Amino acid sequence: MGNGQLAAIFIQGVCCVPRYGFYFFEISFISAYIWLYLSVSNHLTMLTLKKSALLIFLLAFGQLNALAKKPVTITSPDAKIKFSLSTNAKGLYYKVFYKGVLMVDESPLRITFKEGGMFNHTLFIGATKIEKLTEDYELVTGKASKVHSECNRVIIPVTEQGGAKRTLNVEVRIFNDGAAFRYVIPKQKGWPAAVNITDEVNSFNLTQNPKVTALLRENYTTSHEGIYTKTKLNDLKEDTLIDLPALFEYPKGLYMAITEAALRDYAGMYLMKHNGALQTRLSPLPRQTELKVKATLPHNSPWRVMMISDKPGAFIESNILTNLNEPCKIKDLSWLKPGKTTFPWWNGDVVPDSINAPGNNYVTNMYYVDFCAKYGIEYHSVVEYGLHEWYVNDGAGFQPGPNSDPSKAVPGLDMQQLCDSAAKKGVGIRVWVHFYALYPKLDETFAQYEKWGIKGLMCDFMDRDDQEMVNMQEEILQKAALHHLHIQFHGAYKPTGTSRTYPNEFTREGTLNYENDKWSDVVTPDADIDIPFTRMLAGSTDYHLGGFHAASARQFKVHYTRPFVQGTRCHMLAMYVVLENNLGMVCDDPQAYINQPGFDFIQQVPTTWDETRVIDAKPGKWLAIARRKGNEWYVGAITNHEVRTITHTLDFLPDGKYTAEFYSDAPATDPDLNHLTKGTKQLDKHTVINMILAAGGGQVIHIKPIK
């Protein structure tokens, strides 16, 4: 046998490895070949050459086999988080560790297509390369104006050795505050240009039976509003949808939050406990049960995100979701001006009846515009009056009728006159619109709004997050930007960091909030404290802030007009700092604020921030947070129904002397929860602060440098 024959056999042997799959290559074949070859060798030189060639063959086989079986492991830049991906006879699996502790045990990754079924036919992992990614970018809205992003990334090519022999990539990015992965589906031979995804069932096999704080849902048609369930994972109800973000508290002070980032042209993700493990579920397309995503190749899934830390406040500070989104697509940002807004629907459209004719008219709205102009509120929202929309609609109960037209105001409301008059006073006009009235007339309506001078709108009642709705919301943002309109989504799914890409999205609802005080008593300080550790982790959270009729649980009564809110006045003030909300409402009637303690703080507090620092936090119990705007700091703290004292230093402050204005709960002997105490003191970064919070209470501090 000559060297050429040997080389041919060597090449054939190596090439057959990927052809037949690493896990099914018979080592006995190699052994038999060696025995046969050596038995017919007659010359020492030839024997030596052939032994060398065989050794190369075996080494090559061993390296390739090791490549297939060895897990792909990637760590965070600080090496605290480790993610490993491997294959076995059943498919792809991953594990996650934090500081050496196994957080997610072996968990399968499964994605299924109508074309070819589940991606799971004897999978082979190709060559990988880990690289470090760093990025610095700016945000128009959010918890920080300048963001430094740093992570380690690996793109893992995975190919089927059987079936349709499809290929997809699993991209993994590991930050110091979390891990994220997504599917990247390339164009490829043997596959159509468009495919249909029927399932994406990824598992999160969480260890140590963590405590769960999660919002359970009955189905995919939801406004995402409700009271959070708190239980051990083992006790969580099976086969029930879990909304995201969800928080998991492990023993020994470790935490994880699961959500998604960059939800675009895809279906929204939920979790479901099934057979003891958490699995992902996708929102189906309308009138479909199996089909979830129609994908034109190449196509990416959203990022599946696990925030991980031993400090729950790190999740609130994190920018991991915006890090995972595309840069801003709006070139001119000069017209984007976040701020605070009235919302008369909440207070029951209260106006002084002695001077105002009832109805959604110029005089009624100018009453609110004048209030905004006098007290520095940036926007007035035109919503409805007497349960009738401001625009032409022949439907009932806010539902669009066949002749609904949000580009035409009702008789008696001259929108051009209102916008012009408000602009002269430095106040912007916003409007409320039902999604199903707006979307069929999107272009003509936005053109009319720009002509009138409207600055933005609340788009309401979507209650879906299937791929179709996700795409429609992105279209709204794109077209709104063309007409210089900001957007506030209500009855909407969670944020996923896309406000980096479309910063004209100022805020979203998608949580139980103070609007419910008009008809129920379910929104309590205990409910408030859950939001920063769950829904707010996803982004800006609209909460109908500003109710100035505070009451205890015992005092609270349901009033549709001038509603009560549970908790102290200072609890409400602190919510302006605690919540990330780029369009904070001032939703009570103007008379509720005049000469009232704490309203001066609402006038001053910003809605976007340059820096966010969590001072102290315990999910479900308390939160103290500091946010910076320019060289001034705002500190807010809230508690649940328990009295408590939060003691901390101000080590987030730069060197120097400062003056601080304190707004604190009134003494326990004062039964009126609308009362507060106010004081000032000088301090520096070494000053120790004792924040004494009443039951359902709060405190705010406005800190300015002494020049």
XYZ file of C-alpha atoms in Angstrom:
707
model
C 0.000 0.000 0.000
C 1.535 3.303 -1.066
C 1.600 6.647 0.612
C -1.013 7.993 -1.803
C -3.378 5.173 -0.865
C -2.678 5.847 2.800
C -3.444 9.541 2.374
C -6.669 8.718 0.568
C -7.764 6.402 3.369
C -6.772 9.013 5.926
C -8.799 11.729 4.196
C -11.741 9.405 3.691
C -11.651 8.430 7.347
C -11.563 12.022 8.541
C -14.258 13.131 6.137
C -16.577 10.380 7.192
C -16.609 11.700 10.719
C -18.968 14.635 10.145
C -20.857 12.628 7.572
C -21.872 9.914 10.005
C -21.777 11.991 13.202
C -19.264 11.963 16.023
C -21.366 9.900 18.351
C -21.768 7.020 15.910
C -18.255 6.680 14.537
C -17.160 3.148 15.425
C -13.780 3.062 17.141
C -13.679 -0.646 16.278
C -13.374 0.338 12.623
C -10.161 2.198 13.399
C -8.793 -0.687 15.457
C -9.496 -3.172 12.682
C -7.827 -0.941 10.141
C -4.692 -0.640 12.293
C -4.453 -4.404 12.778
C -4.955 -5.126 9.085
C -2.501 -2.508 8.004
C 0.299 -3.552 10.345
C -0.116 -7.206 9.491
C 0.739 -6.627 5.833
C 3.620 -4.218 6.371
C 7.012 -5.701 5.347
C 9.455 -2.825 5.527
C 10.513 -0.884 8.579
C 10.648 2.443 6.801
C 7.231 1.994 5.303
C 5.969 0.778 8.669
C 7.313 3.867 10.374
C 5.738 6.172 7.814
C 2.448 4.407 8.021
C 2.468 4.359 11.811
C 3.066 8.106 11.738
C 0.202 8.630 9.349
C -2.045 6.501 11.505
C -1.022 8.458 14.564
C -1.978 11.690 12.781
C -5.293 10.118 11.837
C -6.030 9.098 15.414
C -5.032 12.504 16.762
C -7.228 14.231 14.211
C -10.121 11.969 15.112
C -9.562 12.559 18.793
C -9.480 16.333 18.370
C -12.633 16.366 16.293
C -14.395 14.037 18.669
C -13.375 16.188 21.626
C -14.627 19.242 19.759
C -18.040 17.684 19.474
C -18.382 16.403 23.001
C -16.640 19.100 25.039
C -19.072 21.810 26.262
C -18.693 25.333 24.950
C -18.078 27.396 28.075
C -18.147 31.171 28.349
C -17.864 33.411 31.409
C -18.708 37.001 32.259
C -15.884 39.581 32.144
C -15.570 39.359 35.946
C -15.717 35.515 35.744
C -18.614 35.288 38.250
C -21.165 33.950 35.743
C -20.434 30.832 33.690
C -22.592 29.454 30.872
C -21.923 26.112 29.193
C -23.631 24.566 26.163
C -23.285 20.929 25.125
C -25.047 18.196 23.183
C -26.085 14.657 23.890
C -28.252 12.121 22.109
C -31.350 14.199 22.948
C -30.134 17.574 21.714
C -28.788 20.874 23.081
C -28.409 21.537 26.797
C -27.032 24.404 28.846
C -26.037 25.120 32.449
C -25.496 28.384 34.339
C -23.277 28.976 37.378
C -22.821 32.048 39.581
C -19.714 32.255 41.768
C -19.383 28.487 41.388
C -22.970 27.796 42.464
C -25.107 25.868 39.975
C -28.111 28.120 39.291
C -29.552 26.402 36.212
C -28.955 22.674 35.885
C -28.875 20.838 32.564
C -31.723 22.419 30.572
C -32.730 21.604 26.994
C -33.042 24.151 24.195
C -35.755 23.233 21.703
C -37.089 25.056 18.656
C -39.568 23.458 16.246
C -40.425 24.369 12.670
C -43.362 23.413 10.509
C -40.732 22.661 7.873
C -38.708 19.728 9.184
C -40.003 19.501 12.745
C -37.922 19.916 15.893
C -34.308 20.972 15.454
C -32.892 17.924 17.193
C -31.433 15.370 14.753
C -28.020 14.258 16.062
C -26.602 17.722 16.593
C -23.000 18.672 15.906
C -21.395 21.784 17.413
C -18.946 23.481 15.077
C -15.896 25.580 15.823
C -16.396 28.576 18.115
C -14.487 31.666 19.120
C -15.142 33.725 22.241
C -14.717 37.466 21.852
C -15.088 40.473 24.106
C -17.605 43.143 23.125
C -17.549 46.673 24.523
C -19.822 49.534 23.595
C -20.561 53.031 24.838
C -23.874 54.606 23.915
C -26.343 57.250 25.052
C -30.014 56.918 25.952
C -32.658 59.615 25.522
C -34.787 58.104 28.274
C -34.169 55.680 31.108
C -32.161 55.100 34.259
C -28.857 56.328 32.778
C -27.968 58.765 30.012
C -24.594 57.205 29.195
C -24.108 53.442 29.216
C -20.949 51.356 29.068
C -21.688 47.814 27.907
C -19.165 45.007 28.296
C -19.676 41.308 27.720
C -18.123 38.133 26.360
C -19.801 36.667 23.290
C -19.731 33.376 21.444
C -21.646 32.296 18.350
C -22.144 28.535 18.416
C -22.962 26.908 15.056
C -25.129 23.822 15.470
C -25.847 21.438 12.572
C -28.109 18.428 12.307
C -26.364 15.254 11.156
C -29.664 13.653 10.220
C -33.095 14.728 9.078
C -33.090 17.943 7.071
C -29.472 18.685 8.109
C -30.398 22.217 9.056
C -28.063 24.715 10.690
C -28.704 27.428 13.220
C -26.496 29.484 15.500
C -26.916 29.920 19.228
C -25.494 33.306 20.182
C -24.575 33.738 23.838
C -23.574 36.945 25.594
C -22.481 37.007 29.224
C -22.415 40.302 31.116
C -21.377 40.864 34.716
C -25.068 41.161 35.633
C -26.586 38.422 33.509
C -26.556 35.861 30.724
C -28.481 35.946 27.452
C -28.883 33.650 24.471
C -30.826 33.710 21.225
C -31.335 31.683 18.068
C -29.893 33.062 14.825
C -31.418 31.243 11.850
C -29.444 31.764 8.605
C -30.485 31.303 5.008
C -29.463 27.845 3.830
C -29.821 25.293 1.073
C -32.688 22.869 1.369
C -34.824 25.317 3.311
C -37.401 27.770 1.967
C -36.785 31.503 2.207
C -39.544 31.710 4.825
C -40.188 29.232 7.633
C -42.845 28.839 10.302
C -41.928 28.380 13.959
C -44.480 26.306 15.819
C -42.694 26.113 19.168
C -39.731 27.374 21.125
C -39.565 25.360 24.318
C -36.424 26.289 26.222
C -36.139 25.058 29.783
C -34.879 26.777 32.916
C -34.147 23.932 35.304
C -33.588 26.130 38.363
C -31.810 24.523 41.287
C -32.424 24.829 45.044
C -36.196 25.381 44.803
C -36.068 29.220 44.789
C -38.855 31.509 45.953
C -40.836 32.812 42.975
C -42.425 36.243 42.580
C -44.433 36.101 39.375
C -47.615 37.252 37.675
C -49.754 34.282 36.600
C -51.984 34.635 33.548
C -54.939 32.592 32.305
C -54.176 33.050 28.615
C -52.242 35.122 26.086
C -54.921 37.828 25.771
C -54.023 40.037 28.700
C -53.311 43.586 29.815
C -50.612 42.111 32.092
C -52.203 43.509 35.248
C -52.589 41.545 38.461
C -51.295 40.729 41.928
C -48.030 38.795 42.028
C -47.936 35.231 43.299
C -45.209 34.447 45.838
C -44.361 30.817 46.469
C -41.631 28.223 46.252
C -40.941 26.928 42.759
C -41.905 23.389 43.769
C -45.299 24.704 44.918
C -45.977 26.801 41.820
C -49.058 25.760 39.903
C -48.321 23.543 36.886
C -49.304 24.398 33.300
C -50.145 28.037 34.075
C -48.693 30.934 32.101
C -46.121 33.038 33.950
C -45.713 36.618 32.771
C -42.283 38.211 32.581
C -40.138 39.467 34.174
C -40.264 36.920 36.996
C -38.024 37.025 40.076
C -36.403 33.997 41.726
C -34.815 34.219 45.176
C -32.373 31.406 45.929
C -31.126 30.349 49.350
C -28.036 32.133 50.666
C -28.927 35.454 49.070
C -28.688 34.704 45.344
C -31.204 36.093 42.847
C -32.256 35.550 39.251
C -34.765 37.378 37.066
C -35.904 35.942 33.736
C -37.222 38.052 30.867
C -36.498 38.763 27.202
C -34.805 41.526 25.209
C -35.187 42.865 21.667
C -38.688 41.534 21.002
C -39.085 42.431 17.325
C -40.827 40.483 14.543
C -41.386 37.584 16.931
C -43.882 36.342 19.495
C -43.793 37.380 23.146
C -42.325 34.887 25.605
C -43.865 33.489 28.779
C -42.839 30.746 31.175
C -44.822 27.716 32.244
C -44.009 25.131 34.874
C -44.419 21.754 33.191
C -43.366 18.432 34.690
C -41.564 20.335 37.427
C -39.401 22.505 35.143
C -39.882 26.008 33.785
C -40.305 26.114 30.018
C -40.806 28.944 27.559
C -44.081 29.444 25.746
C -44.721 31.751 22.773
C -47.854 33.796 22.205
C -49.664 32.297 19.172
C -50.723 34.276 16.153
C -54.410 35.315 16.062
C -56.795 32.510 15.212
C -53.903 30.061 15.443
C -53.026 27.485 18.063
C -49.834 25.993 16.622
C -48.220 28.732 14.549
C -46.184 31.230 16.588
C -43.770 32.980 14.210
C -43.593 33.492 10.455
C -39.895 34.010 9.810
C -38.218 35.263 6.651
C -34.618 34.044 6.715
C -32.263 35.145 8.094
C -34.203 35.628 11.329
C -33.332 36.065 14.997
C -35.269 35.195 18.098
C -35.331 37.736 20.924
C -32.732 37.334 23.642
C -33.662 35.010 26.519
C -32.243 36.882 29.506
C -31.250 35.724 32.980
C -30.239 38.565 35.295
C -28.085 37.072 38.066
C -26.637 38.642 41.213
C -26.316 38.390 44.970
C -27.779 41.908 45.181
C -31.341 42.346 43.891
C -30.715 46.059 43.476
C -28.233 45.214 40.715
C -31.176 44.226 38.508
C -32.708 47.694 38.929
C -29.399 49.354 38.016
C -28.802 47.018 35.062
C -28.924 48.124 31.426
C -28.621 44.585 30.070
C -31.865 44.854 28.074
C -30.884 48.009 26.196
C -27.374 46.562 25.742
C -28.967 43.730 23.759
C -30.923 46.031 21.442
C -29.966 47.810 18.250
C -28.795 51.438 18.328
C -31.208 54.316 17.855
C -32.906 54.447 14.441
C -34.136 58.039 14.814
C -31.589 60.509 13.441
C -33.025 63.781 14.767
C -33.685 63.551 18.506
C -34.070 67.256 19.215
C -37.878 67.083 19.392
C -37.972 64.321 22.019
C -38.753 65.919 25.381
C -39.727 63.563 28.218
C -41.634 65.111 31.084
C -44.747 64.924 33.238
C -48.351 65.007 32.072
C -51.855 65.517 33.378
C -54.387 62.720 32.874
C -57.885 63.995 33.768
C -59.616 60.650 33.202
C -58.074 59.367 36.454
C -59.552 62.108 38.644
C -62.938 61.974 36.904
C -62.443 65.041 34.672
C -62.811 67.369 37.640
C -63.167 71.057 36.703
C -64.656 74.049 38.550
C -68.241 73.736 37.361
C -68.949 77.368 38.095
C -66.716 78.571 35.271
C -66.546 75.625 32.891
C -69.206 74.260 30.611
C -69.195 70.464 30.946
C -67.732 68.493 28.094
C -64.486 67.950 26.227
C -64.153 71.495 24.982
C -61.590 74.237 24.687
C -62.383 75.906 28.013
C -62.251 72.645 29.997
C -58.883 71.676 28.544
C -57.420 75.162 28.940
C -58.168 74.941 32.654
C -55.649 72.078 32.804
C -53.246 73.783 30.385
C -53.138 76.855 32.625
C -52.399 74.605 35.594
C -49.521 72.982 33.671
C -48.097 76.334 32.609
C -48.154 77.735 36.140
C -46.540 74.726 37.816
C -44.097 73.490 35.185
C -45.948 70.376 33.998
C -44.786 69.707 30.443
C -47.900 68.095 28.941
C -51.683 68.032 29.169
C -53.464 64.873 28.012
C -56.785 65.155 26.190
C -58.590 61.902 26.926
C -62.375 61.836 27.281
C -65.177 63.504 29.166
C -68.189 61.697 30.599
C -67.003 58.386 29.099
C -66.982 59.825 25.578
C -63.781 60.080 23.567
C -62.380 63.404 22.429
C -62.517 62.149 18.823
C -65.412 61.073 16.631
C -66.603 57.575 17.539
C -69.915 55.772 17.147
C -68.891 52.779 19.260
C -69.901 52.113 22.856
C -67.750 51.923 25.982
C -64.609 53.247 24.268
C -64.828 50.499 21.628
C -64.349 51.840 18.086
C -67.458 51.887 15.927
C -67.555 51.581 12.141
C -67.219 55.352 11.732
C -64.598 55.944 14.415
C -62.054 58.549 13.322
C -59.256 59.649 15.693
C -58.183 62.340 13.229
C -61.396 64.313 13.852
C -62.253 66.008 17.150
C -65.783 66.021 18.541
C -67.906 69.129 17.898
C -67.045 71.819 20.399
C -63.361 70.914 20.617
C -61.180 72.955 18.292
C -57.957 70.977 18.505
C -55.980 73.471 16.429
C -56.975 76.306 18.741
C -56.149 74.224 21.815
C -52.698 73.199 20.549
C -51.852 76.755 19.506
C -52.948 78.242 22.832
C -51.097 75.590 24.835
C -47.919 76.073 22.795
C -47.931 79.796 23.598
C -47.893 78.842 27.279
C -45.084 76.285 26.819
C -47.350 73.257 27.281
C -47.571 70.320 24.882
C -50.849 68.578 24.042
C -51.103 64.795 24.072
C -54.123 62.629 23.254
C -55.528 59.220 24.184
C -56.492 56.874 21.319
C -57.894 53.350 21.153
C -55.502 51.118 19.191
C -58.233 49.626 17.022
C -59.450 53.089 16.054
C -55.933 54.322 15.327
C -54.241 51.521 13.422
C -56.539 51.390 10.344
C -56.019 55.155 9.873
C -52.428 55.415 11.063
C -50.895 57.563 8.327
C -53.682 60.106 7.982
C -54.138 60.378 11.755
C -50.458 60.992 12.484
C -50.272 63.540 9.683
C -53.215 65.403 11.214
C -51.680 65.288 14.692
C -48.469 66.807 13.386
C -50.451 69.515 11.605
C -52.329 70.380 14.796
C -49.101 70.394 16.811
C -49.876 67.406 19.034
C -46.712 66.136 20.745
C -47.605 62.550 21.587
C -50.291 60.020 22.353
C -51.339 57.145 24.558
C -52.248 54.091 22.469
C -54.508 51.795 24.488
C -56.276 48.411 24.595
C -53.948 46.134 22.615
C -53.825 43.308 25.170
C -51.706 41.041 22.948
C -48.046 40.245 22.318
C -48.198 37.860 19.368
C -45.896 38.504 16.397
C -48.568 40.442 14.532
C -49.133 42.855 17.436
C -45.398 43.209 18.087
C -44.900 44.266 14.478
C -47.845 46.675 14.579
C -46.438 48.407 17.657
C -43.063 48.803 15.951
C -44.818 50.273 12.918
C -46.589 52.767 15.186
C -43.252 53.855 16.660
C -41.636 54.173 13.239
C -44.442 56.247 11.746
C -44.869 58.321 14.898
C -41.212 59.323 14.691
C -41.743 60.598 11.151
C -44.375 62.985 12.542
C -42.451 63.914 15.725
C -44.824 62.082 18.074
C -43.897 60.291 21.276
C -45.783 57.137 22.261
C -47.155 55.785 25.530
C -48.514 52.229 25.247
C -51.342 51.128 27.570
C -52.933 47.714 27.724
C -49.563 46.572 26.425
C -46.918 43.928 26.983
C -43.667 44.445 28.887
C -40.797 46.557 27.523
C -37.821 44.641 26.114
C -35.238 47.404 25.753
C -36.405 48.554 22.317
C -36.707 52.115 23.632
C -32.997 52.331 22.805
C -33.876 51.723 19.148
C -37.051 53.824 19.199
C -36.619 56.414 21.978
C -39.942 58.036 21.077
C -41.474 55.255 23.168
C -41.600 57.102 26.475
C -43.331 54.538 28.664
C -45.613 51.497 28.889
C -48.227 50.253 31.278
C -48.469 46.452 31.507
C -48.865 46.366 35.272
C -51.538 46.752 37.931
C -51.442 50.404 38.993
C -53.300 53.282 40.624
C -55.989 53.448 37.921
C -57.531 50.487 39.753
C -58.158 52.737 42.775
C -61.170 54.057 40.868
C -62.965 50.714 41.256
C -61.086 48.473 43.733
C -58.784 48.365 46.746
C -56.239 45.872 45.373
C -53.382 48.342 44.798
C -51.657 48.623 48.155
C -48.145 49.487 49.333
C -47.515 45.724 49.349
C -48.390 45.633 45.638
C -46.279 48.727 44.932
C -43.105 47.224 46.373
C -43.307 44.198 44.054
C -43.178 46.271 40.865
C -39.524 47.480 40.996
C -38.311 43.874 41.339
C -40.523 42.452 38.574
C -42.209 44.528 35.875
C -39.881 47.542 36.225
C -36.833 45.372 35.533
C -38.031 45.387 31.913
C -38.142 49.176 31.611
C -40.246 52.313 31.991
C -43.394 51.643 34.015
C -46.509 53.797 33.756
C -48.360 53.721 37.086
C -50.851 56.642 37.114
C -48.855 58.584 39.686
C -49.964 61.671 41.549
C -53.001 60.732 43.626
C -53.112 63.220 46.514
C -55.919 61.729 48.610
C -53.925 59.301 50.758
C -55.660 56.781 52.998
C -54.863 53.753 55.091
C -56.409 50.394 54.217
C -59.028 51.024 56.908
C -59.819 54.529 55.630
C -59.813 53.648 51.925
C -63.101 53.809 50.015
C -63.653 53.300 46.297
C -64.369 56.623 44.567
C -64.457 56.779 40.772
C -64.042 60.566 40.937
C -61.172 61.936 43.029
C -59.993 58.438 44.005
C -58.187 57.599 47.207
C -54.735 55.999 47.120
C -53.382 53.689 49.806
C -50.196 54.641 51.616
C -48.831 57.945 52.836
C -48.306 61.169 50.897
C -44.560 60.557 51.076
C -45.064 57.057 49.675
C -46.600 58.679 46.580
C -43.777 61.221 46.310
C -41.197 58.448 46.550
C -42.839 56.517 43.715
C -41.693 59.299 41.350
C -38.101 58.343 42.200
C -38.480 54.621 42.814
C -40.232 53.890 39.515
C -38.463 54.253 36.200
C -41.075 56.243 34.291
C -40.146 58.662 31.528
C -43.630 60.229 31.401
C -44.733 60.585 34.997
C -48.384 61.442 35.462
C -49.777 64.220 37.617
C -53.197 62.680 37.409
C -55.219 64.199 40.254
C -57.318 67.303 39.694
C -55.487 70.650 39.960
C -57.235 71.670 43.175
C -55.847 68.553 44.873
C -52.328 69.991 44.535
C -52.679 73.681 45.246
C -50.988 74.603 48.553
C -50.574 70.912 49.389
C -47.401 69.582 51.059
C -45.174 67.703 48.643
C -46.468 69.186 45.401
C -43.313 71.288 45.167
C -41.332 68.039 45.000
C -43.457 66.754 42.096
C -42.760 69.998 40.249
C -39.008 69.500 40.663
C -38.503 65.759 40.157
C -37.193 64.736 36.700
C -38.523 61.810 34.672
C -35.234 60.709 33.083
C -31.905 60.181 34.774
C -28.147 60.307 34.260
C -27.347 57.666 36.880
C -29.175 55.204 39.135
C -27.858 53.682 42.362
C -29.774 51.309 44.632
C -29.005 52.083 48.270
C -30.828 49.223 49.980
C -33.337 46.671 48.763
C -35.298 43.645 49.887
C -37.849 42.280 47.404
C -41.365 42.455 48.788
C -40.219 44.553 51.752
C -38.465 47.826 50.971
C -36.435 49.765 48.431
C -34.256 52.864 48.726
C -32.873 54.256 45.495
C -30.839 57.300 44.437
C -31.042 58.832 40.974
C -28.923 61.640 39.571
C -29.887 64.397 37.137
C -26.970 66.668 36.343
C -25.252 67.367 39.667
C -28.406 66.924 41.769
C -29.547 63.695 43.420
C -33.020 62.469 44.294
C -33.418 59.719 46.874
C -36.668 57.805 47.245
C -37.596 55.027 49.654
C -40.800 53.017 50.058
C -41.886 50.202 52.336
C -44.713 47.697 52.374
C -47.323 47.675 55.160
C -44.594 47.462 57.809
C -42.983 50.305 59.738
C -39.224 50.325 59.250
C -36.034 52.381 59.402
C -33.493 52.261 56.577
C -30.027 53.372 57.664
C -27.383 54.168 55.060
C -24.573 56.489 54.090
C -24.534 58.712 51.030
C -21.400 57.178 49.533
C -22.776 57.622 46.021
C -22.125 61.369 46.339
C -18.902 62.879 44.993
C -16.668 64.736 47.422
C -17.982 68.067 48.614
C -20.709 69.634 50.708
C -24.405 69.421 49.906
C -27.718 70.754 51.112
C -30.592 68.293 51.311
C -34.330 68.814 51.518
C -36.185 65.993 53.299
C -39.851 65.032 52.893
C -40.737 62.509 55.594
C -43.826 60.706 56.866
C -45.681 62.546 59.603
C -45.367 61.122 63.139
C -47.370 57.998 63.873
C -49.652 60.023 66.124
C -50.963 61.941 63.084
C -53.896 60.012 61.563
C -53.910 62.036 58.320
C -51.628 60.239 55.851
C -51.554 63.341 53.638
C -49.451 65.146 56.216
C -45.665 65.121 56.118
C -42.700 66.823 57.702
C -40.183 68.833 55.737
C -36.674 69.866 56.703
C -33.219 70.730 55.391
C -29.691 69.892 56.476
C -26.141 70.029 55.192
C -24.377 66.754 54.519
C -21.636 64.975 52.584
C -20.889 61.458 51.348
C -20.033 60.275 54.867
C -23.304 61.396 56.444
C -25.411 58.578 57.895
C -29.131 58.872 57.131
C -31.934 57.200 59.079
C -35.024 56.994 56.870
C -37.965 56.371 59.209
C -40.879 55.031 57.168
C -44.445 54.684 58.398
C -46.559 51.674 57.499
C -47.124 52.040 53.764
C -44.840 55.035 53.934
C -41.951 56.623 52.130
C -39.383 59.377 52.114
C -37.736 61.556 49.482
C -34.589 63.658 49.635
C -33.517 66.289 47.118
C -29.741 66.815 47.333
C -27.944 69.784 45.745
C -24.247 70.694 45.853
C -23.316 73.822 47.793
C -21.591 76.160 45.355
